[in-house]
Amino acid sequence: MNSGKKYFYIDADISCGWPYQSKSTLCKFGVTDKKPERRRREHERVLQEEWGIEADLELVFVATGQITSVEKMIADYTLPWLPDRFQENSEWRRCPPRELARIAILVAEEQRR
């Protein structure tokens, strides 16, 4: 085990797997106390089994610390990027992964002030 350490992570579909919107990347963000690599594999399985989406996810961002406490604010801020088929409380987004990471960092820094 990893002694309760929390990780904020972003996974991104590197296959551009959803053909009807392949120009924008499907990303998943969240906070976990599991190793982020393990979560990535779980997300690929869930996408396939529950949504019929084949994705090749790659862990593109991991951070610890303050950022792990602002997940809800990040979700609210990035809600316009929510894919059509997903529920509002979903942590899936259609966006550039780098932009999602930048927003997450900015939200965490703003909360620290």
PDB file of C-alpha atoms in Angstrom:
ATOM      1  CA  MET A   1       0.000   0.000   0.000  1.00  0.00           C
ATOM      2  CA  ASN A   2       1.014   3.612  -0.301  1.00  0.00           C
ATOM      3  CA  SER A   3       0.184   4.787   3.266  1.00  0.00           C
ATOM      4  CA  GLY A   4      -2.780   6.989   2.349  1.00  0.00           C
ATOM      5  CA  LYS A   5      -0.983   9.261  -0.084  1.00  0.00           C
ATOM      6  CA  LYS A   6      -3.403  10.970  -2.455  1.00  0.00           C
ATOM      7  CA  TYR A   7      -2.694  11.631  -6.110  1.00  0.00           C
ATOM      8  CA  PHE A   8      -4.375  13.996  -8.542  1.00  0.00           C
ATOM      9  CA  TYR A   9      -4.072  12.517 -12.027  1.00  0.00           C
ATOM     10  CA  ILE A  10      -5.051  13.094 -15.636  1.00  0.00           C
ATOM     11  CA  ASP A  11      -5.379  10.239 -18.122  1.00  0.00           C
ATOM     12  CA  ALA A  12      -5.684  11.042 -21.827  1.00  0.00           C
ATOM     13  CA  ASP A  13      -6.824   8.887 -24.736  1.00  0.00           C
ATOM     14  CA  ILE A  14      -3.810   8.762 -27.032  1.00  0.00           C
ATOM     15  CA  SER A  15      -5.689   6.771 -29.685  1.00  0.00           C
ATOM     16  CA  CYS A  16      -8.256   9.506 -30.459  1.00  0.00           C
ATOM     17  CA  GLY A  17     -10.720   6.647 -30.181  1.00  0.00           C
ATOM     18  CA  TRP A  18     -14.085   8.324 -30.540  1.00  0.00           C
ATOM     19  CA  PRO A  19     -14.302   8.732 -34.300  1.00  0.00           C
ATOM     20  CA  TYR A  20     -16.999  11.371 -34.359  1.00  0.00           C
ATOM     21  CA  GLN A  21     -14.935  13.783 -32.235  1.00  0.00           C
ATOM     22  CA  SER A  22     -11.402  12.526 -32.677  1.00  0.00           C
ATOM     23  CA  LYS A  23      -9.936  16.042 -32.931  1.00  0.00           C
ATOM     24  CA  SER A  24     -10.444  16.614 -29.204  1.00  0.00           C
ATOM     25  CA  THR A  25      -8.882  14.337 -26.618  1.00  0.00           C
ATOM     26  CA  LEU A  26     -10.940  12.378 -24.117  1.00  0.00           C
ATOM     27  CA  CYS A  27      -9.421  12.962 -20.668  1.00  0.00           C
ATOM     28  CA  LYS A  28     -10.185  11.630 -17.202  1.00  0.00           C
ATOM     29  CA  PHE A  29      -9.062  13.432 -14.073  1.00  0.00           C
ATOM     30  CA  GLY A  30      -9.494  12.609 -10.441  1.00  0.00           C
ATOM     31  CA  VAL A  31      -8.002  11.989  -7.042  1.00  0.00           C
ATOM     32  CA  THR A  32      -7.069   8.530  -5.853  1.00  0.00           C
ATOM     33  CA  ASP A  33      -5.135   6.831  -3.110  1.00  0.00           C
ATOM     34  CA  LYS A  34      -4.318   4.002  -5.521  1.00  0.00           C
ATOM     35  CA  LYS A  35      -1.375   4.182  -7.866  1.00  0.00           C
ATOM     36  CA  PRO A  36      -2.532   6.328 -10.828  1.00  0.00           C
ATOM     37  CA  GLU A  37      -1.312   3.695 -13.307  1.00  0.00           C
ATOM     38  CA  ARG A  38      -3.715   1.188 -11.748  1.00  0.00           C
ATOM     39  CA  ARG A  39      -6.612   3.638 -12.074  1.00  0.00           C
ATOM     40  CA  ARG A  40      -5.757   4.147 -15.748  1.00  0.00           C
ATOM     41  CA  ARG A  41      -6.304   0.456 -16.481  1.00  0.00           C
ATOM     42  CA  GLU A  42      -9.607   0.520 -14.574  1.00  0.00           C
ATOM     43  CA  HIS A  43     -10.788   3.503 -16.628  1.00  0.00           C
ATOM     44  CA  GLU A  44      -9.991   1.763 -19.924  1.00  0.00           C
ATOM     45  CA  ARG A  45     -12.022  -1.240 -18.806  1.00  0.00           C
ATOM     46  CA  VAL A  46     -14.996   0.860 -17.679  1.00  0.00           C
ATOM     47  CA  LEU A  47     -15.006   2.845 -20.928  1.00  0.00           C
ATOM     48  CA  GLN A  48     -15.118  -0.389 -22.916  1.00  0.00           C
ATOM     49  CA  GLU A  49     -17.617  -2.299 -20.758  1.00  0.00           C
ATOM     50  CA  GLU A  50     -20.045   0.487 -19.837  1.00  0.00           C
ATOM     51  CA  TRP A  51     -19.738   2.936 -22.724  1.00  0.00           C
ATOM     52  CA  GLY A  52     -18.524   0.813 -25.640  1.00  0.00           C
ATOM     53  CA  ILE A  53     -15.589   3.165 -26.111  1.00  0.00           C
ATOM     54  CA  GLU A  54     -12.209   1.745 -27.004  1.00  0.00           C
ATOM     55  CA  ALA A  55      -9.506   3.989 -25.620  1.00  0.00           C
ATOM     56  CA  ASP A  56      -5.799   3.736 -25.116  1.00  0.00           C
ATOM     57  CA  LEU A  57      -5.325   5.880 -22.027  1.00  0.00           C
ATOM     58  CA  GLU A  58      -1.987   7.231 -20.949  1.00  0.00           C
ATOM     59  CA  LEU A  59      -1.192   8.820 -17.610  1.00  0.00           C
ATOM     60  CA  VAL A  60      -0.163  12.356 -18.599  1.00  0.00           C
ATOM     61  CA  PHE A  61      -0.154  14.252 -15.291  1.00  0.00           C
ATOM     62  CA  VAL A  62       0.274  13.312 -11.617  1.00  0.00           C
ATOM     63  CA  ALA A  63       0.566  15.597  -8.608  1.00  0.00           C
ATOM     64  CA  THR A  64       0.224  15.446  -4.848  1.00  0.00           C
ATOM     65  CA  GLY A  65      -0.433  18.067  -2.215  1.00  0.00           C
ATOM     66  CA  GLN A  66      -2.951  20.927  -2.327  1.00  0.00           C
ATOM     67  CA  ILE A  67      -4.230  19.960  -5.771  1.00  0.00           C
ATOM     68  CA  THR A  68      -5.821  16.811  -4.333  1.00  0.00           C
ATOM     69  CA  SER A  69      -8.255  18.900  -2.278  1.00  0.00           C
ATOM     70  CA  VAL A  70      -9.703  20.971  -5.150  1.00  0.00           C
ATOM     71  CA  GLU A  71     -11.056  18.220  -7.417  1.00  0.00           C
ATOM     72  CA  LYS A  72     -14.655  19.511  -7.197  1.00  0.00           C
ATOM     73  CA  MET A  73     -13.596  23.046  -8.132  1.00  0.00           C
ATOM     74  CA  ILE A  74     -11.647  21.726 -11.115  1.00  0.00           C
ATOM     75  CA  ALA A  75     -14.700  19.727 -12.170  1.00  0.00           C
ATOM     76  CA  ASP A  76     -16.928  22.800 -11.913  1.00  0.00           C
ATOM     77  CA  TYR A  77     -14.492  24.998 -13.820  1.00  0.00           C
ATOM     78  CA  THR A  78     -14.121  22.503 -16.671  1.00  0.00           C
ATOM     79  CA  LEU A  79     -17.793  21.509 -16.914  1.00  0.00           C
ATOM     80  CA  PRO A  80     -18.138  23.034 -20.421  1.00  0.00           C
ATOM     81  CA  TRP A  81     -15.764  20.287 -21.627  1.00  0.00           C
ATOM     82  CA  LEU A  82     -18.015  17.477 -20.369  1.00  0.00           C
ATOM     83  CA  PRO A  83     -18.650  14.988 -23.214  1.00  0.00           C
ATOM     84  CA  ASP A  84     -22.302  14.795 -24.291  1.00  0.00           C
ATOM     85  CA  ARG A  85     -22.895  11.217 -23.202  1.00  0.00           C
ATOM     86  CA  PHE A  86     -21.562  11.609 -19.655  1.00  0.00           C
ATOM     87  CA  GLN A  87     -23.399  12.749 -16.529  1.00  0.00           C
ATOM     88  CA  GLU A  88     -22.660  16.129 -14.996  1.00  0.00           C
ATOM     89  CA  ASN A  89     -20.784  14.629 -12.033  1.00  0.00           C
ATOM     90  CA  SER A  90     -18.434  12.765 -14.370  1.00  0.00           C
ATOM     91  CA  GLU A  91     -14.720  13.576 -14.364  1.00  0.00           C
ATOM     92  CA  TRP A  92     -14.362  12.895 -18.099  1.00  0.00           C
ATOM     93  CA  ARG A  93     -13.607  15.871 -20.330  1.00  0.00           C
ATOM     94  CA  ARG A  94     -13.011  16.510 -24.046  1.00  0.00           C
ATOM     95  CA  CYS A  95     -10.101  18.924 -24.077  1.00  0.00           C
ATOM     96  CA  PRO A  96      -6.366  19.284 -24.557  1.00  0.00           C
ATOM     97  CA  PRO A  97      -4.734  17.428 -21.622  1.00  0.00           C
ATOM     98  CA  ARG A  98      -2.140  20.183 -21.173  1.00  0.00           C
ATOM     99  CA  GLU A  99      -4.871  22.788 -20.782  1.00  0.00           C
ATOM    100  CA  LEU A 100      -6.692  20.634 -18.231  1.00  0.00           C
ATOM    101  CA  ALA A 101      -3.461  20.273 -16.223  1.00  0.00           C
ATOM    102  CA  ARG A 102      -2.840  24.029 -16.338  1.00  0.00           C
ATOM    103  CA  ILE A 103      -6.341  24.769 -15.079  1.00  0.00           C
ATOM    104  CA  ALA A 104      -5.943  22.221 -12.277  1.00  0.00           C
ATOM    105  CA  ILE A 105      -2.683  23.845 -11.161  1.00  0.00           C
ATOM    106  CA  LEU A 106      -4.163  27.355 -11.336  1.00  0.00           C
ATOM    107  CA  VAL A 107      -7.233  26.337  -9.295  1.00  0.00           C
ATOM    108  CA  ALA A 108      -5.004  24.717  -6.650  1.00  0.00           C
ATOM    109  CA  GLU A 109      -2.724  27.771  -6.484  1.00  0.00           C
ATOM    110  CA  GLU A 110      -5.706  30.094  -6.180  1.00  0.00           C
ATOM    111  CA  GLN A 111      -7.089  28.072  -3.262  1.00  0.00           C
ATOM    112  CA  ARG A 112      -3.746  28.174  -1.495  1.00  0.00           C
ATOM    113  CA  ARG A 113      -3.888  31.980  -1.333  1.00  0.00           C
TER     114      ARG A 113
END
